[in-house]
mmCIF file of C-alpha atoms in Angstrom:
data_model
loop_
_atom_site.group_PDB
_atom_site.id
_atom_site.type_symbol
_atom_site.label_atom_id
_atom_site.label_comp_id
_atom_site.label_asym_id
_atom_site.label_seq_id
_atom_site.Cartn_x
_atom_site.Cartn_y
_atom_site.Cartn_z
ATOM 1 C CA MET A 1 3.690 -15.259 28.191
ATOM 2 C CA THR A 2 5.749 -15.460 25.013
ATOM 3 C CA THR A 3 3.413 -15.541 22.028
ATOM 4 C CA LEU A 4 4.623 -16.403 18.542
ATOM 5 C CA LEU A 5 2.917 -14.866 15.533
ATOM 6 C CA ILE A 6 3.343 -16.746 12.276
ATOM 7 C CA ASN A 7 2.862 -14.620 9.165
ATOM 8 C CA GLN A 8 2.347 -16.093 5.708
ATOM 9 C CA PRO A 9 4.473 -14.348 3.042
ATOM 10 C CA ASN A 10 2.500 -15.676 0.060
ATOM 11 C CA PHE A 11 -1.027 -15.514 1.467
ATOM 12 C CA ASP A 12 -2.287 -13.941 -1.770
ATOM 13 C CA GLY A 13 -1.106 -16.886 -3.880
ATOM 14 C CA HIS A 14 -4.424 -18.656 -3.282
ATOM 15 C CA VAL A 15 -6.689 -16.715 -5.635
ATOM 16 C CA THR A 16 -10.464 -16.875 -5.362
ATOM 17 C CA PRO A 17 -13.058 -15.267 -7.644
ATOM 18 C CA THR A 18 -13.942 -11.604 -7.211
ATOM 19 C CA GLY A 19 -16.518 -11.265 -4.453
ATOM 20 C CA HIS A 20 -15.625 -14.569 -2.781
ATOM 21 C CA PRO A 21 -15.639 -14.161 1.013
ATOM 22 C CA GLU A 22 -12.422 -16.152 1.550
ATOM 23 C CA ARG A 23 -9.983 -13.663 0.036
ATOM 24 C CA ALA A 24 -6.484 -12.332 0.536
ATOM 25 C CA ASP A 25 -7.812 -9.127 2.123
ATOM 26 C CA ARG A 26 -8.579 -11.185 5.223
ATOM 27 C CA ILE A 27 -4.873 -11.645 5.962
ATOM 28 C CA ARG A 28 -4.149 -8.011 5.153
ATOM 29 C CA ALA A 29 -6.733 -6.994 7.752
ATOM 30 C CA VAL A 30 -5.185 -9.315 10.340
ATOM 31 C CA ASP A 31 -1.657 -8.140 9.555
ATOM 32 C CA ASP A 32 -2.716 -4.497 9.873
ATOM 33 C CA ALA A 33 -4.395 -5.145 13.216
ATOM 34 C CA LEU A 34 -1.373 -6.956 14.636
ATOM 35 C CA ALA A 35 1.043 -4.286 13.381
ATOM 36 C CA LYS A 36 -0.161 -1.874 16.099
ATOM 37 C CA SER A 37 2.188 -1.045 18.954
ATOM 38 C CA ARG A 38 0.005 -3.051 21.326
ATOM 39 C CA PHE A 39 1.535 -6.140 19.716
ATOM 40 C CA ASP A 40 5.196 -5.101 19.644
ATOM 41 C CA ALA A 41 6.067 -7.848 22.135
ATOM 42 C CA LEU A 42 5.037 -10.625 19.755
ATOM 43 C CA LEU A 43 7.739 -12.988 18.563
ATOM 44 C CA ARG A 44 7.267 -12.876 14.797
ATOM 45 C CA ARG A 45 8.343 -15.412 12.185
ATOM 46 C CA PRO A 46 7.444 -15.925 8.524
ATOM 47 C CA ALA A 47 5.896 -19.232 7.577
ATOM 48 C CA PRO A 48 8.305 -21.561 5.773
ATOM 49 C CA SER A 49 7.249 -23.949 3.054
ATOM 50 C CA GLY A 50 5.773 -27.166 4.421
ATOM 51 C CA ASP A 51 5.837 -30.743 3.179
ATOM 52 C CA LEU A 52 2.465 -31.510 1.633
ATOM 53 C CA THR A 53 3.177 -35.237 1.667
ATOM 54 C CA LEU A 54 2.264 -34.944 5.361
ATOM 55 C CA ALA A 55 -1.334 -34.615 4.190
ATOM 56 C CA GLU A 56 -1.321 -38.412 4.082
ATOM 57 C CA LEU A 57 -1.261 -38.390 7.888
ATOM 58 C CA VAL A 58 -4.930 -37.354 7.832
ATOM 59 C CA HIS A 59 -6.141 -37.611 4.244
ATOM 60 C CA SER A 60 -6.382 -40.483 1.778
ATOM 61 C CA THR A 61 -3.362 -41.440 -0.323
ATOM 62 C CA LYS A 62 -5.109 -40.049 -3.416
ATOM 63 C CA TYR A 63 -6.040 -36.748 -1.783
ATOM 64 C CA MET A 64 -3.195 -34.585 -3.074
ATOM 65 C CA SER A 65 -3.709 -36.031 -6.551
ATOM 66 C CA ILE A 66 -7.307 -34.786 -6.404
ATOM 67 C CA LEU A 67 -6.058 -31.271 -5.649
ATOM 68 C CA ARG A 68 -3.321 -31.368 -8.274
ATOM 69 C CA ASP A 69 -5.776 -32.591 -10.918
ATOM 70 C CA ALA A 70 -8.173 -29.762 -10.018
ATOM 71 C CA ARG A 71 -5.450 -27.102 -10.108
ATOM 72 C CA PRO A 72 -5.426 -25.186 -13.428
ATOM 73 C CA ALA A 73 -2.251 -24.259 -15.258
ATOM 74 C CA GLU A 74 -3.379 -20.658 -14.947
ATOM 75 C CA GLY A 75 -6.384 -18.856 -13.547
ATOM 76 C CA ILE A 76 -8.881 -20.386 -11.132
ATOM 77 C CA GLY A 77 -10.415 -23.860 -11.052
ATOM 78 C CA GLN A 78 -13.555 -24.885 -9.177
ATOM 79 C CA ILE A 79 -13.781 -27.946 -6.912
ATOM 80 C CA ASP A 80 -17.359 -27.495 -5.693
ATOM 81 C CA GLY A 81 -19.945 -24.737 -5.414
ATOM 82 C CA ASP A 82 -17.822 -22.543 -3.168
ATOM 83 C CA THR A 83 -14.350 -24.118 -3.119
ATOM 84 C CA PHE A 84 -11.759 -22.912 -5.618
ATOM 85 C CA ILE A 85 -8.130 -23.642 -6.433
ATOM 86 C CA SER A 86 -5.808 -21.415 -8.450
ATOM 87 C CA SER A 87 -2.554 -22.204 -10.182
ATOM 88 C CA THR A 88 -0.496 -21.185 -7.118
ATOM 89 C CA SER A 89 -2.898 -22.305 -4.387
ATOM 90 C CA LEU A 90 -0.843 -25.334 -3.368
ATOM 91 C CA ASP A 91 2.174 -23.120 -2.731
ATOM 92 C CA THR A 92 0.000 -21.099 -0.358
ATOM 93 C CA VAL A 93 -1.339 -24.255 1.271
ATOM 94 C CA SER A 94 2.244 -25.415 1.721
ATOM 95 C CA THR A 95 3.268 -22.283 3.602
ATOM 96 C CA ALA A 96 0.102 -22.410 5.708
ATOM 97 C CA LEU A 97 1.097 -25.910 6.755
ATOM 98 C CA GLY A 98 4.746 -24.977 7.180
ATOM 99 C CA GLY A 99 3.794 -22.046 9.374
ATOM 100 C CA ALA A 100 1.509 -24.140 11.549
ATOM 101 C CA LEU A 101 4.193 -26.787 11.998
ATOM 102 C CA ALA A 102 6.786 -24.098 12.819
ATOM 103 C CA ALA A 103 4.410 -22.851 15.508
ATOM 104 C CA LEU A 104 4.043 -26.383 16.846
ATOM 105 C CA ASP A 105 7.825 -26.773 16.993
ATOM 106 C CA ALA A 106 8.286 -23.461 18.810
ATOM 107 C CA VAL A 107 5.651 -24.241 21.431
ATOM 108 C CA LEU A 108 6.637 -27.835 22.087
ATOM 109 C CA LEU A 109 10.338 -26.994 22.190
ATOM 110 C CA GLY A 110 9.675 -24.226 24.708
ATOM 111 C CA GLU A 111 10.599 -21.250 22.514
ATOM 112 C CA ALA A 112 7.112 -19.812 22.977
ATOM 113 C CA ASP A 113 4.248 -20.500 25.363
ATOM 114 C CA ASN A 114 1.645 -20.246 22.645
ATOM 115 C CA ALA A 115 1.262 -19.235 19.009
ATOM 116 C CA PHE A 116 -1.191 -17.759 16.542
ATOM 117 C CA CYS A 117 -0.906 -18.501 12.824
ATOM 118 C CA ALA A 118 -2.319 -15.875 10.443
ATOM 119 C CA ILE A 119 -2.689 -18.237 7.505
ATOM 120 C CA ARG A 120 -5.080 -19.109 4.710
ATOM 121 C CA PRO A 121 -6.902 -20.928 3.244
ATOM 122 C CA PRO A 122 -8.835 -22.393 6.172
ATOM 123 C CA GLY A 123 -8.857 -26.154 6.617
ATOM 124 C CA HIS A 124 -11.389 -27.533 9.063
ATOM 125 C CA HIS A 125 -14.008 -28.536 6.444
ATOM 126 C CA ALA A 126 -11.557 -30.724 4.476
ATOM 127 C CA GLU A 127 -12.518 -34.351 5.126
ATOM 128 C CA PHE A 128 -10.486 -37.533 4.811
ATOM 129 C CA ASP A 129 -11.060 -37.776 1.069
ATOM 130 C CA SER A 130 -12.814 -34.552 0.092
ATOM 131 C CA PRO A 131 -11.897 -30.830 0.015
ATOM 132 C CA MET A 132 -14.888 -28.557 0.620
ATOM 133 C CA GLY A 133 -16.138 -25.364 2.236
ATOM 134 C CA PHE A 134 -13.278 -23.054 1.085
ATOM 135 C CA CYS A 135 -10.829 -25.637 2.540
ATOM 136 C CA LEU A 136 -8.179 -27.546 0.589
ATOM 137 C CA VAL A 137 -6.095 -29.349 3.250
ATOM 138 C CA ASN A 138 -7.007 -29.892 6.905
ATOM 139 C CA THR A 139 -4.011 -28.102 8.377
ATOM 140 C CA ILE A 140 -4.971 -28.396 12.037
ATOM 141 C CA ALA A 141 -5.504 -32.144 11.706
ATOM 142 C CA ILE A 142 -1.997 -32.538 10.283
ATOM 143 C CA VAL A 143 -0.604 -30.486 13.166
ATOM 144 C CA ALA A 144 -2.353 -32.772 15.660
ATOM 145 C CA ARG A 145 -0.854 -35.866 14.029
ATOM 146 C CA GLU A 146 2.616 -34.278 13.905
ATOM 147 C CA ALA A 147 2.372 -33.469 17.618
ATOM 148 C CA GLN A 148 1.807 -37.172 18.193
ATOM 149 C CA ARG A 149 4.280 -38.507 15.631
ATOM 150 C CA LYS A 150 7.138 -36.076 16.203
ATOM 151 C CA TYR A 151 6.746 -35.197 19.884
ATOM 152 C CA GLY A 152 4.908 -38.159 21.355
ATOM 153 C CA ALA A 153 1.875 -36.202 22.522
ATOM 154 C CA GLU A 154 -0.611 -38.734 23.837
ATOM 155 C CA ARG A 155 -3.728 -36.545 24.075
ATOM 156 C CA VAL A 156 -4.248 -33.667 21.665
ATOM 157 C CA ALA A 157 -7.320 -31.452 21.977
ATOM 158 C CA ILE A 158 -8.759 -29.375 19.147
ATOM 159 C CA VAL A 159 -11.246 -26.660 20.094
ATOM 160 C CA ASP A 160 -13.070 -25.087 17.153
ATOM 161 C CA PHE A 161 -14.976 -21.830 17.683
ATOM 162 C CA ASP A 162 -15.563 -21.077 13.996
ATOM 163 C CA VAL A 163 -19.255 -20.392 13.371
ATOM 164 C CA HIS A 164 -19.363 -23.368 10.976
ATOM 165 C CA HIS A 165 -18.925 -26.896 12.270
ATOM 166 C CA GLY A 166 -15.560 -28.435 11.433
ATOM 167 C CA ASN A 167 -16.971 -31.518 9.767
ATOM 168 C CA GLY A 168 -13.596 -32.390 8.275
ATOM 169 C CA THR A 169 -11.735 -32.428 11.566
ATOM 170 C CA GLN A 170 -14.509 -34.462 13.160
ATOM 171 C CA ASP A 171 -14.533 -36.866 10.203
ATOM 172 C CA ILE A 172 -10.790 -37.461 10.483
ATOM 173 C CA PHE A 173 -10.686 -38.080 14.250
ATOM 174 C CA LYS A 174 -14.131 -39.480 15.064
ATOM 175 C CA SER A 175 -12.736 -42.961 15.747
ATOM 176 C CA ASP A 176 -9.541 -41.891 17.520
ATOM 177 C CA PRO A 177 -9.742 -41.509 21.311
ATOM 178 C CA SER A 178 -6.283 -39.902 21.431
ATOM 179 C CA VAL A 179 -7.644 -36.715 19.791
ATOM 180 C CA PHE A 180 -10.441 -34.697 21.382
ATOM 181 C CA TYR A 181 -12.532 -32.439 19.150
ATOM 182 C CA ALA A 182 -14.972 -29.846 20.463
ATOM 183 C CA SER A 183 -16.936 -27.360 18.398
ATOM 184 C CA SER A 184 -19.328 -24.508 19.034
ATOM 185 C CA HIS A 185 -21.173 -23.478 15.887
ATOM 186 C CA GLN A 186 -24.434 -22.109 14.588
ATOM 187 C CA MET A 187 -27.101 -24.649 13.740
ATOM 188 C CA PRO A 188 -28.735 -24.824 11.286
ATOM 189 C CA LEU A 189 -25.902 -23.697 9.033
ATOM 190 C CA TYR A 190 -23.417 -25.116 6.538
ATOM 191 C CA PRO A 191 -22.280 -27.914 6.472
ATOM 192 C CA GLY A 192 -25.175 -29.366 8.498
ATOM 193 C CA SER A 193 -23.134 -31.587 10.809
ATOM 194 C CA GLY A 194 -22.313 -31.061 14.465
ATOM 195 C CA LYS A 195 -25.305 -32.377 16.374
ATOM 196 C CA PRO A 196 -24.814 -33.089 20.079
ATOM 197 C CA SER A 197 -25.468 -36.764 19.328
ATOM 198 C CA GLU A 198 -22.286 -36.922 17.194
ATOM 199 C CA THR A 199 -19.856 -38.091 19.859
ATOM 200 C CA GLY A 200 -17.392 -40.298 17.970
ATOM 201 C CA VAL A 201 -15.888 -42.788 20.426
ATOM 202 C CA GLY A 202 -16.501 -40.404 23.289
ATOM 203 C CA ASN A 203 -13.923 -37.934 21.960
ATOM 204 C CA ILE A 204 -16.283 -35.531 20.152
ATOM 205 C CA THR A 205 -18.249 -32.752 21.872
ATOM 206 C CA ASN A 206 -20.536 -30.543 19.818
ATOM 207 C CA ALA A 207 -22.359 -27.500 21.170
ATOM 208 C CA PRO A 208 -24.654 -26.074 18.471
ATOM 209 C CA LEU A 209 -25.956 -22.541 18.986
ATOM 210 C CA ASP A 210 -29.225 -21.088 17.743
ATOM 211 C CA PRO A 211 -29.161 -18.275 15.170
ATOM 212 C CA ASP A 212 -29.287 -14.751 16.617
ATOM 213 C CA THR A 213 -27.863 -15.802 19.988
ATOM 214 C CA ASP A 214 -24.999 -13.908 21.548
ATOM 215 C CA GLY A 215 -21.993 -14.354 23.792
ATOM 216 C CA GLU A 216 -24.116 -15.342 26.752
ATOM 217 C CA ALA A 217 -25.329 -18.465 24.936
ATOM 218 C CA MET A 218 -21.731 -19.187 23.953
ATOM 219 C CA ARG A 219 -20.565 -18.938 27.570
ATOM 220 C CA GLU A 220 -23.301 -21.301 28.695
ATOM 221 C CA ALA A 221 -22.320 -23.828 26.022
ATOM 222 C CA TYR A 222 -18.655 -23.772 26.970
ATOM 223 C CA ILE A 223 -19.138 -23.737 30.722
ATOM 224 C CA GLY A 224 -21.839 -26.375 30.674
ATOM 225 C CA ARG A 225 -20.624 -28.710 27.943
ATOM 226 C CA ILE A 226 -17.264 -28.101 26.301
ATOM 227 C CA PHE A 227 -14.987 -27.132 29.202
ATOM 228 C CA PRO A 228 -15.981 -30.091 31.401
ATOM 229 C CA ALA A 229 -15.275 -32.517 28.533
ATOM 230 C CA LEU A 230 -11.979 -30.795 27.731
ATOM 231 C CA VAL A 231 -10.820 -30.869 31.348
ATOM 232 C CA ASN A 232 -11.820 -34.525 31.632
ATOM 233 C CA PHE A 233 -9.713 -35.290 28.544
ATOM 234 C CA SER A 234 -6.677 -33.636 30.211
ATOM 235 C CA PRO A 235 -4.800 -32.711 27.006
ATOM 236 C CA ASP A 236 -1.052 -32.553 26.480
ATOM 237 C CA LEU A 237 -1.619 -29.776 23.922
ATOM 238 C CA ILE A 238 -4.522 -27.553 22.892
ATOM 239 C CA LEU A 239 -4.973 -26.613 19.242
ATOM 240 C CA ILE A 240 -7.530 -23.963 18.305
ATOM 241 C CA SER A 241 -9.444 -23.676 15.055
ATOM 242 C CA ALA A 242 -9.876 -19.933 15.453
ATOM 243 C CA GLY A 243 -12.689 -18.759 13.209
ATOM 244 C CA PHE A 244 -14.049 -15.267 13.773
ATOM 245 C CA ASP A 245 -17.233 -15.565 11.723
ATOM 246 C CA ALA A 246 -19.421 -15.832 14.838
ATOM 247 C CA HIS A 247 -18.884 -12.061 15.105
ATOM 248 C CA GLU A 248 -22.060 -10.013 14.894
ATOM 249 C CA ARG A 249 -20.828 -8.256 11.732
ATOM 250 C CA ASP A 250 -20.078 -11.412 9.746
ATOM 251 C CA PRO A 251 -22.117 -11.852 6.543
ATOM 252 C CA LEU A 252 -22.105 -15.670 6.422
ATOM 253 C CA ALA A 253 -23.863 -16.439 9.722
ATOM 254 C CA GLN A 254 -26.241 -15.059 12.305
ATOM 255 C CA LEU A 255 -24.488 -15.302 15.668
ATOM 256 C CA ASN A 256 -23.932 -12.104 17.609
ATOM 257 C CA TRP A 257 -20.587 -12.441 19.360
ATOM 258 C CA THR A 258 -18.592 -9.297 20.119
ATOM 259 C CA THR A 259 -14.839 -8.897 19.995
ATOM 260 C CA GLN A 260 -14.765 -9.237 23.792
ATOM 261 C CA ASP A 261 -16.384 -12.663 23.544
ATOM 262 C CA PHE A 262 -13.364 -13.968 21.641
ATOM 263 C CA GLY A 263 -11.109 -12.618 24.373
ATOM 264 C CA TRP A 264 -13.183 -14.259 27.111
ATOM 265 C CA LEU A 265 -13.131 -17.634 25.361
ATOM 266 C CA THR A 266 -9.384 -17.438 24.719
ATOM 267 C CA GLY A 267 -8.754 -16.653 28.376
ATOM 268 C CA LYS A 268 -10.778 -19.635 29.513
ATOM 269 C CA LEU A 269 -8.884 -21.930 27.147
ATOM 270 C CA MET A 270 -5.651 -20.530 28.554
ATOM 271 C CA ASP A 271 -6.848 -21.450 32.048
ATOM 272 C CA VAL A 272 -7.292 -25.058 30.927
ATOM 273 C CA ALA A 273 -3.913 -25.033 29.192
ATOM 274 C CA GLU A 274 -2.206 -23.715 32.320
ATOM 275 C CA ARG A 275 -3.667 -26.488 34.475
ATOM 276 C CA HIS A 276 -3.247 -29.395 32.077
ATOM 277 C CA CYS A 277 -0.584 -28.805 29.418
ATOM 278 C CA GLY A 278 1.972 -26.253 30.534
ATOM 279 C CA ASN A 279 0.223 -23.352 28.723
ATOM 280 C CA ARG A 280 0.809 -25.008 25.339
ATOM 281 C CA ILE A 281 -1.643 -23.614 22.761
ATOM 282 C CA VAL A 282 -1.294 -23.371 18.985
ATOM 283 C CA SER A 283 -4.068 -21.395 17.272
ATOM 284 C CA LEU A 284 -4.750 -21.428 13.519
ATOM 285 C CA LEU A 285 -6.927 -18.930 11.691
ATOM 286 C CA GLU A 286 -9.993 -20.477 10.096
ATOM 287 C CA GLY A 287 -12.962 -18.304 9.064
ATOM 288 C CA GLY A 288 -13.997 -14.682 9.563
ATOM 289 C CA TYR A 289 -15.300 -12.742 6.568
ATOM 290 C CA ASP A 290 -16.122 -9.237 7.732
ATOM 291 C CA LEU A 291 -12.758 -7.492 7.775
ATOM 292 C CA LYS A 292 -13.485 -5.231 10.743
ATOM 293 C CA GLY A 293 -15.004 -8.050 12.774
ATOM 294 C CA LEU A 294 -12.109 -10.331 11.861
ATOM 295 C CA ALA A 295 -9.487 -7.761 12.847
ATOM 296 C CA GLY A 296 -11.206 -7.042 16.151
ATOM 297 C CA GLY A 297 -11.685 -10.688 17.035
ATOM 298 C CA VAL A 298 -8.087 -11.579 16.194
ATOM 299 C CA SER A 299 -6.813 -8.603 18.207
ATOM 300 C CA HIS A 300 -8.642 -9.734 21.338
ATOM 301 C CA HIS A 301 -7.644 -13.353 20.786
ATOM 302 C CA VAL A 302 -3.944 -12.574 20.361
ATOM 303 C CA ALA A 303 -3.856 -10.002 23.161
ATOM 304 C CA MET A 304 -5.265 -12.598 25.525
ATOM 305 C CA LEU A 305 -2.705 -15.159 24.370
ATOM 306 C CA MET A 306 0.035 -12.605 25.083
ATOM 307 C CA ASP A 307 -0.844 -11.547 28.590
ATOM 308 C CA GLY A 308 -4.464 -12.104 29.450
ATOM 309 C CA ALA A 309 -5.263 -8.388 29.133
ATOM 310 C CA ILE A 310 -7.537 -6.732 26.604
ATOM 311 C CA GLY A 311 -8.132 -3.404 28.338
ATOM 312 C CA ARG A 312 -5.696 -1.457 26.155
ATOM 313 C CA LEU A 313 -7.175 -2.584 22.871
ATOM 314 C CA GLU A 314 -8.932 -0.172 20.589
ATOM 315 C CA GLU A 315 -12.420 -1.232 19.611
#
């Protein structure tokens, strides 16, 4: 496998208040973890600036105006109770998008089998007309639309293993049978969506997990519910909303996944990608707020993308 790692040069341009869980140190922790010799074989590229007008592929025409109006000339502005925007946040959002689209290009043009994008801020809570939940622009939704618009992908699957339900991604695609969305997430938990009964037009599969459950419950949910629906969809491309806040150390939730659980799940998604879409996977970082848990989860995720082996990883 050739795995592309996209790094974000200006990840610290999106400034959040002191003590906020979604902070620049998250990317530093990921970068440090992936700088180890275990990952020397990664193909590495910096994220270029992206075209934020592409947000109109998945958001309302007024959406970027909402963000620009909320952006302060200096310092930090507040959009809602936990979502902030600083004077340089949109530059950071632009490179997050540019990096994700560069990963899409590399995978669909055959330069890499799969890719992981170490980018921030996350995006899966951003709805059609509303930023929320630390998220400003729904990056993975734009990538899905670009795969269709630019490359003619007919069936794009998004699998979201962040501990919080990706209400924004579901909101954007709930009426579109050409995009499959599946999510495992803790329930009850923010944002409150993601019930099994939320099925869109047959393209949405939600597998809520009870608080304090572990990787065994996750495996049952994927084997029994998500993988059969994903295989039935037979995607041309798999996109992953890779949140690592289901880790047992994470302060924002109460699931008890280990680092090995993220490796297991990645391997199973690779099996589906091998059978249905020529190994094509593009993974985007979403949540994960304990730095050690985040680094460990990302390490197992990326190692599995590289070669399906996690035995040489340090815990």
